[in-house]
Amino acid sequence: TLMTERSGKLKAIAKGAKSSRSMIAATTQPFTLGEFVLDVGASWNRVRSVEVLESFRHIQGDLMLMGYGAYFLETASQLLQEGEENRGLFQLLSEVLTGLNAYDHRQKRKKEAEDLEADRSSEETAALDLEWVKIVYELKLLAAMGFEIELKRCVRCGAEGAHVDFSVPEGGAVCSNCLVDGDDRIGRMLFNIMDYVSKQSIDVLMETKINRLYISKLDILCMRFMKQHLGYQDFKSLEFLKAIRKV
């Protein structure tokens, strides 16, 4: 399956890709960004040639990064219909995977072990919080799929304000006058963080440090929102992530 910028998700056959002697085998691996030339058929497309632009070798060489990267790819593949163009989603995937690839998880752990007696504050500043990256991806994914969360106006009456309550089914903020049983009081900070994510680029957000308590709350909120509005399911990559976190 190919995720393309201009034609959305496409299925293609790469003849001979399973052979170790095939020149095209390495180009058909997950986490490969390239320019694909296809022979278009009635039912299937055939890969004629590939020019690899980025292989994301750090992701492919690190189990934890691979787990998160697989989740990003799987959600995009499941949510996007075949032939449905979504350049915003393609750009999001490219930027998030590029950011992950720049962070070598194993090298980071090695450096932390070597600098055990060094200043811990500088180490924490340099670290990339992969759970935070997941939250950023999910919020950006919702926007790319046309389900951007309403943060400024009450979803029931349209009143603007510094809202603290939230309705998952209705997709956003709820004012005090419209509050009903079942709404969630998430507080101003989560609204502020989500607003910040909506306005900032991926590279800036990857350098942003957020309190783990807020990340945990946003993780739960995003899961509920995606399940409600995107038909979110228990992806295999999430189960893989849960398993390797325990190792």
GROMACS .gro file of C-alpha atoms in nm:
model
  247
    1THR     CA    1   0.000   0.000   0.000
    2LEU     CA    2   0.132   0.344  -0.098
    3MET     CA    3   0.037   0.674   0.063
    4THR     CA    4   0.074   0.935  -0.210
    5GLU     CA    5   0.059   1.313  -0.207
    6ARG     CA    6  -0.160   1.355  -0.517
    7SER     CA    7  -0.365   1.035  -0.537
    8GLY     CA    8  -0.418   0.937  -0.176
    9LYS     CA    9  -0.386   0.570  -0.083
   10LEU     CA   10  -0.300   0.331  -0.368
   11LYS     CA   11  -0.244  -0.042  -0.389
   12ALA     CA   12   0.041  -0.159  -0.607
   13ILE     CA   13   0.227  -0.480  -0.688
   14ALA     CA   14   0.606  -0.479  -0.686
   15LYS     CA   15   0.704  -0.781  -0.893
   16GLY     CA   16   1.003  -0.967  -0.751
   17ALA     CA   17   1.013  -0.762  -0.431
   18LYS     CA   18   1.033  -1.076  -0.216
   19SER     CA   19   1.353  -1.187  -0.384
   20SER     CA   20   1.675  -1.098  -0.201
   21ARG     CA   21   1.836  -1.024  -0.539
   22SER     CA   22   1.564  -0.781  -0.645
   23MET     CA   23   1.675  -0.419  -0.682
   24ILE     CA   24   1.326  -0.306  -0.587
   25ALA     CA   25   1.299  -0.512  -0.266
   26ALA     CA   26   1.457  -0.251  -0.038
   27THR     CA   27   1.238   0.025  -0.176
   28THR     CA   28   0.913  -0.149  -0.081
   29GLN     CA   29   0.980  -0.161   0.294
   30PRO     CA   30   0.771   0.041   0.541
   31PHE     CA   31   0.901   0.391   0.621
   32THR     CA   32   1.029   0.451   0.269
   33LEU     CA   33   0.970   0.791   0.113
   34GLY     CA   34   1.028   0.793  -0.259
   35GLU     CA   35   0.914   0.878  -0.608
   36PHE     CA   36   0.726   0.578  -0.748
   37VAL     CA   37   0.658   0.525  -1.116
   38LEU     CA   38   0.352   0.303  -1.161
   39ASP     CA   39   0.187   0.122  -1.448
   40VAL     CA   40  -0.181   0.184  -1.377
   41GLY     CA   41  -0.413  -0.113  -1.421
   42ALA     CA   42  -0.787  -0.169  -1.389
   43SER     CA   43  -0.760  -0.346  -1.052
   44TRP     CA   44  -0.397  -0.318  -0.949
   45ASN     CA   45  -0.107  -0.087  -1.018
   46ARG     CA   46   0.241  -0.220  -1.089
   47VAL     CA   47   0.559  -0.058  -0.955
   48ARG     CA   48   0.789   0.008  -1.249
   49SER     CA   49   1.064   0.198  -1.067
   50VAL     CA   50   1.138   0.379  -0.741
   51GLU     CA   51   1.375   0.657  -0.645
   52VAL     CA   52   1.424   0.650  -0.268
   53LEU     CA   53   1.430   0.997  -0.111
   54GLU     CA   54   1.444   0.890   0.255
   55SER     CA   55   1.462   0.546   0.416
   56PHE     CA   56   1.417   0.664   0.779
   57ARG     CA   57   1.693   0.428   0.891
   58HIS     CA   58   1.685   0.539   1.256
   59ILE     CA   59   1.318   0.447   1.279
   60GLN     CA   60   1.377   0.109   1.116
   61GLY     CA   61   1.669   0.041   1.349
   62ASP     CA   62   1.493   0.121   1.676
   63LEU     CA   63   1.207  -0.088   1.813
   64MET     CA   64   1.041   0.195   2.006
   65LEU     CA   65   1.054   0.442   1.717
   66MET     CA   66   0.930   0.171   1.483
   67GLY     CA   67   0.632   0.110   1.712
   68TYR     CA   68   0.524   0.473   1.709
   69GLY     CA   69   0.594   0.508   1.338
   70ALA     CA   70   0.387   0.197   1.264
   71TYR     CA   71   0.096   0.349   1.459
   72PHE     CA   72   0.113   0.669   1.255
   73LEU     CA   73   0.117   0.476   0.928
   74GLU     CA   74  -0.157   0.234   1.031
   75THR     CA   75  -0.400   0.506   1.143
   76ALA     CA   76  -0.348   0.698   0.819
   77SER     CA   77  -0.392   0.384   0.610
   78GLN     CA   78  -0.710   0.280   0.791
   79LEU     CA   79  -0.874   0.620   0.789
   80LEU     CA   80  -0.797   0.723   0.431
   81GLN     CA   81  -1.003   0.568   0.155
   82GLU     CA   82  -0.831   0.435  -0.156
   83GLY     CA   83  -0.786   0.706  -0.417
   84GLU     CA   84  -0.888   0.982  -0.171
   85GLU     CA   85  -0.645   1.273  -0.195
   86ASN     CA   86  -0.537   1.428   0.135
   87ARG     CA   87  -0.220   1.632   0.098
   88GLY     CA   88  -0.246   1.758   0.454
   89LEU     CA   89  -0.228   1.402   0.587
   90PHE     CA   90   0.062   1.316   0.357
   91GLN     CA   91   0.252   1.623   0.476
   92LEU     CA   92   0.175   1.540   0.840
   93LEU     CA   93   0.313   1.187   0.802
   94SER     CA   94   0.625   1.311   0.626
   95GLU     CA   95   0.699   1.572   0.894
   96VAL     CA   96   0.631   1.345   1.192
   97LEU     CA   97   0.840   1.059   1.053
   98THR     CA   98   1.122   1.302   0.972
   99GLY     CA   99   1.111   1.426   1.331
  100LEU     CA  100   1.117   1.073   1.470
  101ASN     CA  101   1.403   0.976   1.241
  102ALA     CA  102   1.612   1.264   1.373
  103TYR     CA  103   1.582   1.119   1.723
  104ASP     CA  104   1.789   0.803   1.767
  105HIS     CA  105   1.637   0.643   2.077
  106ARG     CA  106   1.921   0.400   2.133
  107GLN     CA  107   2.189   0.667   2.106
  108LYS     CA  108   1.995   0.877   2.353
  109ARG     CA  109   1.986   0.598   2.611
  110LYS     CA  110   2.357   0.533   2.561
  111LYS     CA  111   2.438   0.899   2.610
  112GLU     CA  112   2.230   0.914   2.928
  113ALA     CA  113   2.417   0.613   3.066
  114GLU     CA  114   2.754   0.768   2.983
  115ASP     CA  115   2.656   1.102   3.135
  116LEU     CA  116   2.502   0.957   3.450
  117GLU     CA  117   2.684   1.210   3.666
  118ALA     CA  118   2.623   1.502   3.430
  119ASP     CA  119   2.363   1.772   3.468
  120ARG     CA  120   2.025   1.598   3.443
  121SER     CA  121   1.835   1.914   3.349
  122SER     CA  122   2.014   1.952   3.017
  123GLU     CA  123   1.947   1.588   2.934
  124GLU     CA  124   1.576   1.625   2.999
  125THR     CA  125   1.563   1.931   2.779
  126ALA     CA  126   1.715   1.736   2.488
  127ALA     CA  127   1.490   1.431   2.518
  128LEU     CA  128   1.197   1.370   2.286
  129ASP     CA  129   0.875   1.262   2.455
  130LEU     CA  130   0.728   1.004   2.220
  131GLU     CA  131   0.391   1.006   2.393
  132TRP     CA  132   0.372   1.380   2.334
  133VAL     CA  133   0.457   1.326   1.965
  134LYS     CA  134   0.169   1.076   1.949
  135ILE     CA  135  -0.072   1.337   2.093
  136VAL     CA  136   0.051   1.599   1.845
  137TYR     CA  137   0.004   1.355   1.556
  138GLU     CA  138  -0.348   1.262   1.665
  139LEU     CA  139  -0.463   1.623   1.704
  140LYS     CA  140  -0.314   1.715   1.365
  141LEU     CA  141  -0.465   1.398   1.216
  142LEU     CA  142  -0.812   1.499   1.331
  143ALA     CA  143  -0.772   1.836   1.162
  144ALA     CA  144  -0.640   1.676   0.842
  145MET     CA  145  -0.944   1.447   0.832
  146GLY     CA  146  -1.184   1.740   0.877
  147PHE     CA  147  -1.263   1.686   1.246
  148GLU     CA  148  -1.081   1.976   1.404
  149ILE     CA  149  -1.184   2.024   1.768
  150GLU     CA  150  -1.380   2.340   1.849
  151LEU     CA  151  -1.179   2.520   2.116
  152LYS     CA  152  -1.307   2.879   2.116
  153ARG     CA  153  -1.687   2.862   2.087
  154CYS     CA  154  -1.945   2.658   2.272
  155VAL     CA  155  -2.058   2.379   2.039
  156ARG     CA  156  -2.419   2.428   2.154
  157CYS     CA  157  -2.481   2.802   2.159
  158GLY     CA  158  -2.170   2.948   1.994
  159ALA     CA  159  -2.069   3.158   2.294
  160GLU     CA  160  -1.701   3.253   2.298
  161GLY     CA  161  -1.500   3.241   2.616
  162ALA     CA  162  -1.237   3.070   2.828
  163HIS     CA  163  -1.429   2.745   2.847
  164VAL     CA  164  -1.329   2.461   3.079
  165ASP     CA  165  -1.585   2.196   2.984
  166PHE     CA  166  -1.585   1.966   2.684
  167SER     CA  167  -1.827   1.743   2.491
  168VAL     CA  168  -1.668   1.451   2.307
  169PRO     CA  169  -1.982   1.359   2.105
  170GLU     CA  170  -2.036   1.720   1.990
  171GLY     CA  171  -1.668   1.784   1.925
  172GLY     CA  172  -1.556   2.069   2.144
  173ALA     CA  173  -1.600   2.330   2.414
  174VAL     CA  174  -1.915   2.372   2.620
  175CYS     CA  175  -2.003   2.691   2.810
  176SER     CA  176  -2.133   2.693   3.168
  177ASN     CA  177  -2.486   2.774   3.050
  178CYS     CA  178  -2.503   2.468   2.823
  179LEU     CA  179  -2.334   2.220   3.054
  180VAL     CA  180  -2.516   1.886   3.092
  181ASP     CA  181  -2.448   1.551   3.256
  182GLY     CA  182  -2.191   1.356   3.059
  183ASP     CA  183  -1.976   1.655   2.965
  184ASP     CA  184  -1.614   1.656   3.081
  185ARG     CA  185  -1.443   1.928   3.283
  186ILE     CA  186  -1.099   1.921   3.127
  187GLY     CA  187  -0.977   2.262   3.249
  188ARG     CA  188  -0.823   2.556   3.068
  189MET     CA  189  -0.477   2.406   3.038
  190LEU     CA  190  -0.587   2.126   2.803
  191PHE     CA  191  -0.771   2.378   2.587
  192ASN     CA  192  -0.457   2.595   2.577
  193ILE     CA  193  -0.236   2.301   2.482
  194MET     CA  194  -0.469   2.189   2.203
  195ASP     CA  195  -0.488   2.545   2.073
  196TYR     CA  196  -0.108   2.566   2.078
  197VAL     CA  197  -0.080   2.240   1.881
  198SER     CA  198  -0.324   2.368   1.618
  199LYS     CA  199  -0.112   2.678   1.557
  200GLN     CA  200   0.243   2.541   1.567
  201SER     CA  201   0.449   2.341   1.320
  202ILE     CA  202   0.559   1.983   1.384
  203ASP     CA  203   0.926   2.074   1.433
  204VAL     CA  204   0.837   2.337   1.697
  205LEU     CA  205   0.599   2.100   1.875
  206MET     CA  206   0.860   1.825   1.893
  207GLU     CA  207   1.083   2.062   2.087
  208THR     CA  208   0.800   2.160   2.323
  209LYS     CA  209   0.799   2.011   2.673
  210ILE     CA  210   0.460   1.933   2.830
  211ASN     CA  211   0.388   1.804   3.180
  212ARG     CA  212   0.327   1.429   3.177
  213LEU     CA  213  -0.001   1.469   3.366
  214TYR     CA  214  -0.144   1.677   3.081
  215ILE     CA  215  -0.010   1.433   2.823
  216SER     CA  216  -0.190   1.146   2.999
  217LYS     CA  217  -0.516   1.342   3.009
  218LEU     CA  218  -0.486   1.439   2.643
  219ASP     CA  219  -0.411   1.078   2.549
  220ILE     CA  220  -0.742   0.966   2.701
  221LEU     CA  221  -0.931   1.256   2.543
  222CYS     CA  222  -0.785   1.193   2.197
  223MET     CA  223  -0.867   0.822   2.215
  224ARG     CA  224  -1.229   0.895   2.303
  225PHE     CA  225  -1.260   1.165   2.037
  226MET     CA  226  -1.112   0.949   1.761
  227LYS     CA  227  -1.333   0.656   1.856
  228GLN     CA  228  -1.641   0.881   1.847
  229HIS     CA  229  -1.570   1.067   1.524
  230LEU     CA  230  -1.332   0.854   1.318
  231GLY     CA  231  -1.452   0.506   1.400
  232TYR     CA  232  -1.129   0.454   1.590
  233GLN     CA  233  -1.034   0.091   1.648
  234ASP     CA  234  -0.779  -0.107   1.845
  235PHE     CA  235  -0.492  -0.093   1.600
  236LYS     CA  236  -0.236  -0.375   1.600
  237SER     CA  237   0.043  -0.120   1.626
  238LEU     CA  238  -0.098   0.005   1.958
  239GLU     CA  239  -0.087  -0.346   2.098
  240PHE     CA  240   0.272  -0.371   1.976
  241LEU     CA  241   0.355  -0.043   2.151
  242LYS     CA  242   0.204  -0.163   2.477
  243ALA     CA  243   0.410  -0.480   2.457
  244ILE     CA  244   0.747  -0.315   2.394
  245ARG     CA  245   0.690  -0.054   2.666
  246LYS     CA  246   0.689  -0.341   2.915
  247VAL     CA  247   1.026  -0.472   2.796
   0.00000   0.00000   0.00000
